């Protein structure tokens, strides 16, 4: 794979405090990428920030509840004021609504909540960061989706991920030739707080595959990358 040089670039990783976001942040730091770590409270990324700083990269910590538009906007304003601009964004943070055994009775609240966090905030973050990327003629947007299927018990979550998929393919059509690649990442079913203890994969198995859409240099955009396709590979 012909890799882009991401040393010294700035990445924003949402939901960096644990699970997949934490792994992605560790992986990006190995490539010398500076990182803005997001979670709901900055204390959630304190340990990771120290770990990454020890690797010699610059780290900022930000907090925002993604269902709160004002907090999302304040976070974006602070990120843009404290960095030369975000080159890479992993929209990774998400919530999974409760498993509804009675799948024909899903409260409207499930849809509202999952769309606010998983879709509306993600789109707002992309829309805010795309102009800077276009100006600098370089950007990598990685929106984390899911391979979930045939589980109407989790329909509010899975529909929110389908909305993310649609957002990515439609937005990619308007960024062609700008140097800004927007893609989807399916991490696989992994043992995290969200994935649960019965998932087949370890959270570590998301690397190195999760880094591929940040490192690609061949213009691929509007595409789905599956992290599990790269298990055991060297990029
Ligand atoms: N694990 C899987 O099997 C799997 C499979 C397919 C797709 N995915 C996707 O992978 C991504 C990461 O999942 P994960 O398993 O790593 O999840 P996780 O371990 O539950 O971590 C979720 C992260 O998102 C943040 N977050 C949660 N709710 C938030 C909110 N309302 N506002 C702001 N931040 C919030 C959390 O921050 P706090 O520390 O503040 O709570 C945490 O850092 C998600 O997009 C998920 O849909 C996961």
XYZ file of N, CA, C and O in Angstrom, residues 42-193:
608
model
N -12.941 15.386 30.035
C -11.521 15.262 29.682
C -10.788 14.269 30.593
O -9.808 13.661 30.172
N -11.299 14.080 31.814
C -10.650 13.120 32.712
C -10.621 11.724 32.064
O -9.713 10.921 32.311
N -11.587 11.457 31.180
C -11.671 10.154 30.518
C -10.488 9.862 29.605
O -10.214 8.698 29.282
N -9.789 10.913 29.164
C -8.652 10.698 28.259
C -7.313 11.052 28.909
O -6.294 11.095 28.228
N -7.328 11.305 30.219
C -6.083 11.705 30.903
C -4.965 10.663 30.740
O -3.830 11.002 30.392
N -5.287 9.400 31.001
C -4.256 8.348 30.945
C -3.737 8.195 29.523
O -2.527 8.118 29.292
N -4.662 8.165 28.570
C -4.261 8.012 27.172
C -3.411 9.204 26.720
O -2.408 9.034 26.017
N -3.796 10.404 27.144
C -3.036 11.602 26.757
C -1.585 11.486 27.229
O -0.650 11.804 26.482
N -1.394 11.005 28.464
C -0.036 10.849 28.994
C 0.730 9.807 28.176
O 1.911 10.000 27.849
N 0.039 8.728 27.831
C 0.669 7.647 27.049
C 1.114 8.170 25.669
O 2.207 7.863 25.194
N 0.258 8.955 25.041
C 0.568 9.449 23.697
C 1.659 10.515 23.737
O 2.541 10.547 22.872
N 1.604 11.365 24.734
C 2.622 12.407 24.877
C 3.993 11.768 25.031
O 4.986 12.239 24.466
N 4.044 10.658 25.771
C 5.314 9.946 25.975
C 5.847 9.396 24.649
O 7.037 9.125 24.516
N 4.991 9.238 23.662
C 5.430 8.767 22.341
C 5.954 9.926 21.489
O 6.349 9.733 20.330
N 5.860 11.153 22.023
C 6.461 12.293 21.339
C 5.523 13.063 20.423
O 5.967 13.926 19.672
N 4.220 12.776 20.494
C 3.281 13.552 19.669
C 2.577 14.596 20.537
O 2.560 14.484 21.764
N 2.005 15.595 19.878
C 1.243 16.606 20.615
C -0.185 16.115 20.827
O -0.774 15.515 19.915
N -0.707 16.408 22.013
C -2.049 15.910 22.355
C -2.878 17.030 22.980
O -2.383 17.789 23.808
N -4.133 17.117 22.541
C -5.102 18.008 23.182
C -6.279 17.167 23.632
O -6.598 16.165 22.992
N -6.918 17.582 24.699
C -8.102 16.854 25.190
C -9.301 17.796 25.149
O -9.206 18.938 25.608
N -10.396 17.305 24.585
C -11.622 18.105 24.549
C -12.784 17.244 25.050
O -12.736 16.020 24.998
N -13.824 17.947 25.507
C -15.006 17.237 26.015
C -16.256 17.795 25.356
O -16.360 19.003 25.123
N -17.184 16.917 25.040
C -18.505 17.351 24.551
C -19.469 16.181 24.601
O -19.111 15.065 24.214
N -20.666 16.471 25.087
C -21.766 15.523 24.965
C -22.306 15.717 23.540
O -22.786 16.784 23.186
N -22.207 14.682 22.726
C -22.503 14.861 21.300
C -23.986 15.040 20.989
O -24.337 15.445 19.884
N -24.852 14.763 21.964
C -26.276 15.015 21.709
C -26.626 16.490 21.920
O -27.745 16.907 21.644
N -25.653 17.255 22.403
C -25.879 18.672 22.707
C -25.164 19.522 21.644
O -23.944 19.643 21.647
N -25.960 20.103 20.760
C -25.402 20.859 19.631
C -24.459 21.979 20.084
O -23.415 22.215 19.471
N -24.827 22.647 21.179
C -23.995 23.757 21.669
C -22.629 23.235 22.115
O -21.589 23.878 21.880
N -22.630 22.073 22.759
C -21.341 21.494 23.193
C -20.507 21.058 21.991
O -19.283 21.188 21.994
N -21.156 20.537 20.962
C -20.427 20.131 19.750
C -19.790 21.372 19.104
O -18.603 21.376 18.762
N -20.557 22.443 18.988
C -20.036 23.665 18.371
C -18.896 24.263 19.191
O -17.889 24.719 18.636
N -19.054 24.247 20.519
C -17.997 24.802 21.384
C -16.727 23.962 21.248
O -15.616 24.499 21.186
N -16.894 22.649 21.174
C -15.732 21.772 21.015
C -15.026 22.081 19.685
O -13.801 22.215 19.633
N -15.811 22.192 18.626
C -15.209 22.443 17.310
C -14.476 23.788 17.295
O -13.373 23.893 16.750
N -15.082 24.803 17.915
C -14.436 26.118 17.950
C -13.118 26.023 18.705
O -12.095 26.576 18.252
N -13.101 25.292 19.813
C -11.865 25.203 20.590
C -10.811 24.386 19.851
O -9.624 24.717 19.861
N -11.235 23.337 19.149
C -10.283 22.524 18.378
C -9.656 23.370 17.260
O -8.433 23.348 17.056
N -10.488 24.132 16.577
C -9.957 24.917 15.456
C -9.069 26.056 15.943
O -8.111 26.442 15.265
N -9.364 26.565 17.143
C -8.540 27.658 17.686
C -7.208 27.144 18.237
O -6.232 27.895 18.305
N -7.157 25.867 18.613
C -5.945 25.350 19.280
C -5.040 24.528 18.380
O -4.032 24.007 18.847
N -5.424 24.329 17.140
C -4.597 23.531 16.211
C -4.443 24.316 14.903
O -5.225 25.237 14.638
N -3.493 23.908 14.070
C -3.396 24.565 12.758
C -4.541 24.149 11.837
O -4.650 24.631 10.716
N -5.388 23.241 12.308
C -6.485 22.699 11.494
C -6.470 21.185 11.617
O -5.418 20.595 11.869
N -7.635 20.585 11.468
C -7.723 19.123 11.579
C -7.599 18.511 10.181
O -8.346 18.864 9.264
N -6.635 17.600 10.056
C -6.380 16.939 8.769
C -7.105 15.597 8.660
O -7.414 15.137 7.566
N -7.266 14.950 9.818
C -7.847 13.606 9.854
C -8.912 13.603 10.939
O -8.647 14.061 12.056
N -10.090 13.115 10.634
C -11.088 12.971 11.696
C -11.638 11.549 11.689
O -11.990 11.008 10.640
N -11.643 10.969 12.860
C -12.332 9.695 13.091
C -13.600 10.005 13.870
O -13.541 10.331 15.064
N -14.732 9.964 13.189
C -16.012 10.088 13.891
C -16.355 8.699 14.399
O -16.991 7.903 13.706
N -15.892 8.450 15.602
C -15.949 7.105 16.174
C -16.986 6.988 17.291
O -17.615 5.942 17.453
N -17.184 8.051 18.066
C -18.100 7.981 19.208
C -19.507 7.628 18.735
O -19.967 8.135 17.706
N -20.153 6.765 19.462
C -21.545 6.421 19.141
C -22.178 5.777 20.357
O -21.482 5.296 21.256
N -23.496 5.777 20.352
C -24.218 5.036 21.386
C -25.027 3.935 20.714
O -25.462 4.081 19.568
N -25.207 2.854 21.435
C -26.115 1.810 20.968
C -27.319 1.806 21.899
O -27.159 1.718 23.120
N -28.486 1.928 21.320
C -29.719 1.970 22.110
C -29.983 0.582 22.692
O -29.437 -0.412 22.206
N -30.823 0.485 23.725
C -31.039 -0.817 24.382
C -31.604 -1.871 23.428
O -32.314 -1.548 22.481
N -31.256 -3.115 23.706
C -31.751 -4.264 22.930
C -33.236 -4.432 23.246
O -33.606 -4.664 24.403
N -34.085 -4.295 22.251
C -35.540 -4.373 22.450
C -36.020 -5.742 21.992
O -36.262 -5.952 20.785
N -36.143 -6.668 22.964
C -36.571 -8.032 22.624
C -37.896 -8.002 21.868
O -38.104 -8.765 20.929
N -38.791 -7.112 22.290
C -40.022 -6.903 21.525
C -39.698 -5.898 20.419
O -39.889 -4.691 20.568
N -39.189 -6.417 19.305
C -38.653 -5.533 18.259
C -39.725 -4.753 17.514
O -39.409 -3.857 16.747
N -40.994 -5.079 17.784
C -42.081 -4.323 17.141
C -42.533 -3.160 18.024
O -43.495 -2.480 17.727
N -41.809 -2.961 19.101
C -42.170 -1.884 20.019
C -40.901 -1.139 20.452
O -40.365 -1.360 21.537
N -40.425 -0.289 19.561
C -39.193 0.473 19.843
C -39.577 1.923 20.127
O -40.211 2.562 19.288
N -39.236 2.438 21.300
C -39.639 3.811 21.633
C -39.017 4.843 20.691
O -37.859 4.692 20.273
N -39.777 5.877 20.398
C -39.286 6.949 19.526
C -38.006 7.567 20.091
O -37.134 8.019 19.343
N -37.900 7.553 21.409
C -36.730 8.118 22.079
C -35.426 7.440 21.619
O -34.385 8.076 21.524
N -35.496 6.142 21.309
C -34.302 5.420 20.838
C -33.784 6.046 19.540
O -32.579 6.195 19.332
N -34.726 6.374 18.655
C -34.333 6.948 17.357
C -33.773 8.360 17.560
O -32.758 8.727 16.974
N -34.456 9.139 18.407
C -34.011 10.519 18.629
C -32.580 10.536 19.170
O -31.705 11.198 18.619
N -32.358 9.723 20.189
C -31.041 9.704 20.848
C -29.948 9.222 19.897
O -28.884 9.812 19.796
N -30.207 8.112 19.217
C -29.134 7.558 18.383
C -28.844 8.475 17.205
O -27.704 8.594 16.773
N -29.878 9.157 16.697
C -29.610 10.082 15.590
C -28.841 11.309 16.049
O -27.942 11.774 15.356
N -29.157 11.823 17.227
C -28.438 13.015 17.710
C -26.943 12.735 17.838
O -26.107 13.506 17.381
N -26.626 11.606 18.480
C -25.205 11.310 18.750
C -24.522 10.721 17.517
O -23.427 11.156 17.135
N -25.166 9.741 16.895
C -24.486 8.959 15.850
C -24.517 9.617 14.479
O -23.688 9.301 13.629
N -25.498 10.494 14.255
C -25.645 11.070 12.910
C -25.485 12.595 12.929
O -24.583 13.135 12.289
N -26.354 13.286 13.671
C -26.357 14.755 13.586
C -25.009 15.350 14.004
O -24.468 16.217 13.312
N -24.466 14.862 15.107
C -23.176 15.395 15.568
C -22.076 15.057 14.567
O -21.214 15.891 14.262
N -22.112 13.838 14.050
C -21.097 13.401 13.074
C -21.115 14.302 11.831
O -20.068 14.755 11.349
N -22.312 14.578 11.343
C -22.434 15.423 10.144
C -21.937 16.837 10.455
O -21.205 17.444 9.667
N -22.301 17.336 11.639
C -21.888 18.692 12.030
C -20.362 18.797 12.104
O -19.763 19.786 11.687
N -19.740 17.767 12.648
C -18.277 17.749 12.759
C -17.665 17.737 11.355
O -16.742 18.507 11.056
N -18.184 16.902 10.483
C -17.657 16.845 9.107
C -17.828 18.201 8.413
O -16.885 18.727 7.814
N -19.027 18.749 8.496
C -19.291 20.021 7.795
C -18.390 21.139 8.307
O -17.985 22.009 7.540
N -18.077 21.081 9.592
C -17.235 22.134 10.162
C -15.770 21.984 9.737
O -15.063 22.984 9.574
N -15.312 20.747 9.561
C -13.886 20.526 9.284
C -13.560 20.460 7.794
O -12.407 20.681 7.402
N -14.548 20.168 6.960
C -14.287 20.015 5.521
C -13.712 21.296 4.885
O -12.739 21.203 4.121
N -14.234 22.496 5.187
C -13.685 23.687 4.514
C -12.168 23.849 4.702
O -11.453 24.170 3.748
N -11.672 23.599 5.913
C -10.224 23.711 6.168
C -9.452 22.665 5.386
O -8.366 22.935 4.846
N -10.003 21.462 5.310
C -9.333 20.388 4.564
C -9.277 20.741 3.076
O -8.255 20.546 2.416
N -10.371 21.255 2.563
C -10.421 21.620 1.131
C -9.399 22.731 0.858
O -8.671 22.690 -0.135
N -9.326 23.684 1.779
C -8.386 24.805 1.627
C -6.948 24.294 1.574
O -6.133 24.749 0.770
N -6.654 23.323 2.441
C -5.293 22.772 2.496
C -5.087 21.663 1.471
O -4.015 21.100 1.351
N -6.165 21.331 0.755
C -6.144 20.301 -0.299
C -5.725 18.922 0.219
O -5.107 18.126 -0.491
N -6.036 18.663 1.469
C -5.719 17.341 2.048
C -6.638 17.086 3.234
O -6.768 17.931 4.128
N -7.243 15.944 3.252
C -8.068 15.566 4.399
C -8.463 14.110 4.327
O -8.568 13.522 3.244
N -8.634 13.518 5.484
C -9.119 12.135 5.575
C -10.234 12.116 6.621
O -9.993 12.417 7.796
N -11.421 11.764 6.183
C -12.565 11.669 7.091
C -12.957 10.204 7.176
O -13.228 9.567 6.155
N -12.953 9.692 8.384
C -13.282 8.275 8.580
C -14.476 8.212 9.527
O -14.384 8.581 10.707
N -15.593 7.786 8.988
C -16.818 7.695 9.784
C -17.071 6.227 10.112
O -17.154 5.384 9.219
N -17.177 5.965 11.405
C -17.273 4.570 11.849
C -18.723 4.094 11.728
O -19.640 4.686 12.288
N -18.881 3.012 10.967
C -20.198 2.434 10.750
C -20.232 1.063 11.407
O -19.436 0.767 12.294
N -21.154 0.224 10.987
C -21.284 -1.103 11.595
C -21.779 -2.094 10.555
O -22.540 -1.737 9.660
N -21.346 -3.326 10.725
C -21.822 -4.398 9.840
C -23.103 -5.040 10.370
O -23.525 -6.076 9.869
N -23.716 -4.405 11.367
C -24.918 -4.994 11.981
C -25.997 -5.248 10.922
O -26.234 -4.416 10.050
N -26.602 -6.421 11.015
C -27.727 -6.704 10.111
C -28.646 -7.751 10.727
O -28.231 -8.512 11.602
N -29.888 -7.752 10.271
C -30.907 -8.709 10.738
C -31.104 -8.665 12.247
O -31.305 -9.705 12.877
N -30.972 -7.471 12.831
C -31.230 -7.330 14.273
C -32.219 -6.176 14.498
O -31.822 -5.097 14.957
N -33.498 -6.401 14.177
C -34.477 -5.318 14.376
C -34.618 -4.921 15.842
O -35.162 -3.860 16.141
N -34.058 -5.728 16.748
C -34.082 -5.371 18.178
C -33.192 -4.147 18.433
O -33.316 -3.492 19.462
N -32.275 -3.888 17.500
C -31.361 -2.741 17.640
C -31.563 -1.772 16.473
O -30.621 -1.128 16.010
N -32.808 -1.657 16.008
C -33.059 -0.950 14.754
C -32.707 0.545 14.820
O -32.253 1.127 13.834
N -32.871 1.167 15.990
C -32.558 2.603 16.067
C -31.062 2.814 15.855
O -30.637 3.763 15.180
N -30.266 1.925 16.403
C -28.811 1.988 16.209
C -28.458 1.679 14.753
O -27.724 2.428 14.110
N -29.007 0.588 14.207
C -28.579 0.179 12.864
C -29.042 1.171 11.802
O -28.317 1.439 10.840
N -30.224 1.758 11.993
C -30.673 2.772 11.023
C -29.779 4.013 11.102
O -29.485 4.655 10.094
N -29.317 4.340 12.302
C -28.426 5.508 12.413
C -27.131 5.249 11.652
O -26.577 6.151 11.013
N -26.638 4.011 11.676
C -25.414 3.690 10.930
C -25.693 3.692 9.417
O -24.834 4.089 8.626
N -26.887 3.259 9.011
C -27.249 3.323 7.588
C -27.273 4.780 7.126
O -26.894 5.095 5.991
N -27.695 5.672 8.018
C -27.709 7.099 7.673
C -26.280 7.612 7.494
O -25.998 8.424 6.603
N -25.380 7.129 8.332
C -23.961 7.521 8.202
C -23.429 7.045 6.839
O -22.729 7.782 6.138
N -23.787 5.819 6.463
C -23.342 5.277 5.163
C -23.808 6.184 4.020
O -23.043 6.516 3.116
N -25.062 6.585 4.082
C -25.633 7.437 3.023
C -24.943 8.800 2.998
O -24.634 9.343 1.938
N -24.694 9.334 4.180
C -24.010 10.632 4.268
C -22.648 10.560 3.580
O -22.254 11.455 2.833
N -21.927 9.483 3.827
C -20.571 9.361 3.281
C -20.598 9.251 1.762
O -19.859 9.964 1.059
N -21.452 8.389 1.223
C -21.430 8.211 -0.246
C -21.881 9.494 -0.945
O -21.287 9.905 -1.934
N -22.886 10.145 -0.416
C -23.369 11.375 -1.075
C -22.359 12.510 -0.946
O -22.146 13.277 -1.883
N -21.714 12.617 0.214
C -20.746 13.708 0.420
C -19.496 13.481 -0.425
O -18.924 14.446 -0.963
N -19.089 12.227 -0.566
C -17.894 11.919 -1.374
C -18.048 12.457 -2.791
O -17.082 12.941 -3.395
N -19.266 12.428 -3.304
C -19.496 12.878 -4.687
C -19.159 14.354 -4.855
O -18.847 14.801 -5.958
N -19.203 15.121 -3.753
C -18.958 16.570 -3.838
C -17.542 16.958 -3.417
O -17.220 18.142 -3.326
N -16.710 15.967 -3.121
C -15.342 16.280 -2.692
C -14.306 15.729 -3.669
O -13.114 15.772 -3.390
N -14.773 15.245 -4.785
C -13.843 14.639 -5.749
C -12.869 15.700 -6.256
O -13.261 16.801 -6.598
N -11.583 15.350 -6.237
C -10.568 16.261 -6.763
C -10.098 17.289 -5.753
O -9.228 18.109 -6.048
N -10.658 17.267 -4.536
C -10.274 18.250 -3.526
C -9.157 17.748 -2.610
O -8.715 18.479 -1.716
N -8.766 16.489 -2.759
C -7.748 15.926 -1.862
C -8.337 15.470 -0.538
O -7.618 15.063 0.374
N -9.651 15.559 -0.415
C -10.324 15.170 0.830
C -11.075 13.861 0.576
O -11.988 13.808 -0.243
N -10.644 12.838 1.284
C -11.246 11.507 1.110
C -12.143 11.218 2.300
O -11.723 11.361 3.450
N -13.369 10.818 2.019
C -14.325 10.510 3.093
C -14.769 9.062 2.922
O -15.258 8.668 1.863
N -14.533 8.290 3.962
C -14.798 6.851 3.866
C -15.446 6.325 5.140
O -15.542 7.029 6.150
N -15.864 5.073 5.040
C -16.506 4.378 6.163
C -15.570 3.318 6.705
O -14.822 2.700 5.941
N -15.660 3.100 8.015
C -14.873 2.043 8.641
C -15.801 1.133 9.442
O -16.497 1.595 10.347
N -15.792 -0.136 9.096
C -16.477 -1.142 9.922
C -15.396 -1.828 10.752
O -14.549 -2.541 10.208
N -15.427 -1.620 12.070
C -14.338 -2.178 12.890
C -14.428 -3.683 13.078
O -13.434 -4.328 13.421
N -15.613 -4.265 12.850
C -15.855 -5.668 13.208
C -16.512 -5.709 14.580
O -16.560 -4.696 15.292
N -17.016 -6.872 14.928
C -17.686 -7.013 16.234
C -16.622 -7.317 17.280
O -16.010 -8.394 17.267
N -16.413 -6.368 18.167
C -15.273 -6.426 19.093
C -15.706 -6.283 20.540
O -16.710 -5.624 20.845
N -14.896 -6.865 21.415
C -15.189 -6.811 22.859
C -14.834 -5.427 23.417
O -13.687 -5.162 23.764
N -15.848 -4.561 23.434
C -15.725 -3.239 24.057
C -16.968 -3.067 24.920
O -17.822 -3.954 24.956
N -17.100 -1.906 25.555
C -18.328 -1.664 26.336
C -19.549 -1.762 25.421
O -20.582 -2.301 25.808
